[in-house]
Amino acid sequence: MSGEEVQRIARQVAEGLPETSSGYPFTPHLQVWKVAGKVFLIVTEDDPDQQIVTVKIGLDHGDALQRDHASISRGHYLNKEHWVSIAAGPGITRTIVEDLVHGSYELVTAALSGKDRPE
């Protein structure tokens, strides 16, 4: 799987989740996906050699992901304990990308107040 495929899958998953929006609030090269105004996915578009996506993860989950996958690293741009970046590499599959985007969305929505949670 290429970096372009990782990004395409992440975008497809994000587009299918309830009440999400995307835009470029930080720079024209970072597509940011939000739910209720909270970021859950960043797609880096400015460097063809670094086609990554960045997602929120549970505190203990990040270390395990990095240990098991050489192409998963501490999150670019954000808190290094709560975010990971995923690039193409051995063991990175459609299922892993889908699960990480879904998991990021779920972490963010779980922290929202009841009135802000998607139905």
Short mmCIF file of C-alpha atoms in Angstrom, two decimals:
data_model
loop_
_atom_site.label_atom_id
_atom_site.label_comp_id
_atom_site.label_asym_id
_atom_site.label_seq_id
_atom_site.Cartn_x
_atom_site.Cartn_y
_atom_site.Cartn_z
CA MET A 1 0.00 0.00 0.00
CA SER A 2 1.35 3.43 -0.96
CA GLY A 3 1.19 6.62 1.07
CA GLU A 4 -1.36 7.93 -1.39
CA GLU A 5 -3.57 4.90 -0.65
CA VAL A 6 -3.20 5.41 3.11
CA GLN A 7 -4.41 8.99 2.66
CA ARG A 8 -7.25 8.02 0.30
CA ILE A 9 -8.56 5.36 2.71
CA ALA A 10 -8.34 7.76 5.68
CA ARG A 11 -10.30 10.40 3.75
CA GLN A 12 -12.96 7.88 2.70
CA VAL A 13 -13.46 6.72 6.27
CA ALA A 14 -13.64 10.30 7.60
CA GLU A 15 -16.16 11.30 4.92
CA GLY A 16 -18.44 8.46 6.01
CA LEU A 17 -18.52 9.39 9.69
CA PRO A 18 -21.44 11.39 11.12
CA GLU A 19 -21.25 15.17 11.33
CA THR A 20 -17.67 15.61 10.17
CA SER A 21 -16.18 18.51 8.28
CA SER A 22 -12.87 19.09 6.58
CA GLY A 23 -10.85 22.11 5.62
CA TYR A 24 -7.44 23.73 5.71
CA PRO A 25 -7.42 25.87 8.88
CA PHE A 26 -3.67 25.73 9.55
CA THR A 27 -1.99 25.66 6.13
CA PRO A 28 -3.02 24.87 2.57
CA HIS A 29 -1.10 21.60 2.83
CA LEU A 30 -2.81 20.03 5.84
CA GLN A 31 -6.34 18.77 5.31
CA VAL A 32 -7.94 18.67 8.75
CA TRP A 33 -11.02 16.60 9.62
CA LYS A 34 -13.13 17.62 12.61
CA VAL A 35 -16.23 16.54 14.49
CA ALA A 36 -17.99 19.23 16.56
CA GLY A 37 -15.00 21.49 15.95
CA LYS A 38 -12.48 18.97 17.35
CA VAL A 39 -9.69 17.55 15.18
CA PHE A 40 -9.55 13.78 14.69
CA LEU A 41 -7.59 13.40 11.41
CA ILE A 42 -4.89 15.37 9.58
CA VAL A 43 -3.78 14.47 6.06
CA THR A 44 -0.38 15.91 5.07
CA GLU A 45 -0.40 16.96 1.42
CA ASP A 46 2.73 19.06 0.90
CA ASP A 47 5.45 16.43 0.64
CA PRO A 48 5.18 13.46 -1.74
CA ASP A 49 7.98 11.78 0.21
CA GLN A 50 6.00 12.04 3.44
CA GLN A 51 2.43 11.03 2.59
CA ILE A 52 1.08 10.53 6.09
CA VAL A 53 -2.08 10.78 8.11
CA THR A 54 -2.16 11.74 11.77
CA VAL A 55 -4.80 10.45 14.20
CA LYS A 56 -5.59 10.67 17.90
CA ILE A 57 -4.93 7.51 19.93
CA GLY A 58 -5.30 6.25 23.46
CA LEU A 59 -2.25 6.88 25.62
CA ASP A 60 -1.09 3.24 25.84
CA HIS A 61 -2.04 2.41 22.26
CA GLY A 62 0.56 4.71 20.67
CA ASP A 63 3.58 2.91 22.11
CA ALA A 64 2.27 -0.48 20.97
CA LEU A 65 1.56 0.79 17.46
CA GLN A 66 5.05 2.26 17.15
CA ARG A 67 6.62 -0.92 18.47
CA ASP A 68 4.69 -3.11 16.01
CA HIS A 69 4.91 -0.88 12.89
CA ALA A 70 8.07 0.94 11.80
CA SER A 71 6.02 3.37 9.68
CA ILE A 72 3.90 4.57 12.61
CA SER A 73 5.56 7.38 14.53
CA ARG A 74 4.71 9.96 17.15
CA GLY A 75 2.26 12.47 15.74
CA HIS A 76 3.53 15.29 13.59
CA TYR A 77 2.38 18.77 14.62
CA LEU A 78 0.48 17.69 17.76
CA ASN A 79 0.93 16.33 21.28
CA LYS A 80 3.31 13.42 20.83
CA GLU A 81 1.59 11.29 23.49
CA HIS A 82 -1.93 11.47 22.08
CA TRP A 83 -1.33 11.39 18.32
CA VAL A 84 0.43 9.10 15.84
CA SER A 85 1.31 9.54 12.19
CA ILE A 86 0.88 6.65 9.78
CA ALA A 87 2.88 6.25 6.59
CA ALA A 88 2.97 3.41 4.09
CA GLY A 89 5.10 0.52 5.23
CA PRO A 90 5.24 -3.16 6.08
CA GLY A 91 2.12 -4.31 7.87
CA ILE A 92 0.08 -1.17 7.16
CA THR A 93 -3.20 -2.39 5.73
CA ARG A 94 -6.57 -0.94 4.81
CA THR A 95 -7.98 -2.39 8.03
CA ILE A 96 -5.34 -0.72 10.21
CA VAL A 97 -5.92 2.68 8.59
CA GLU A 98 -9.72 2.30 8.85
CA ASP A 99 -9.51 1.21 12.48
CA LEU A 100 -7.20 4.07 13.46
CA VAL A 101 -9.39 6.72 11.83
CA HIS A 102 -12.52 5.23 13.44
CA GLY A 103 -10.74 5.02 16.79
CA SER A 104 -9.60 8.63 16.58
CA TYR A 105 -13.14 9.79 15.79
CA GLU A 106 -14.51 7.74 18.70
CA LEU A 107 -11.95 9.16 21.15
CA VAL A 108 -12.87 12.69 20.15
CA THR A 109 -16.64 12.13 20.23
CA ALA A 110 -16.42 10.37 23.62
CA ALA A 111 -14.89 13.54 25.08
CA LEU A 112 -17.68 15.78 23.73
CA SER A 113 -20.54 16.94 25.88
CA GLY A 114 -23.80 15.10 25.21
CA LYS A 115 -25.33 17.95 23.22
CA ASP A 116 -22.31 18.06 20.85
CA ARG A 117 -22.10 14.31 20.19
CA PRO A 118 -23.17 13.12 16.76
CA GLU A 119 -26.29 10.98 16.69
#
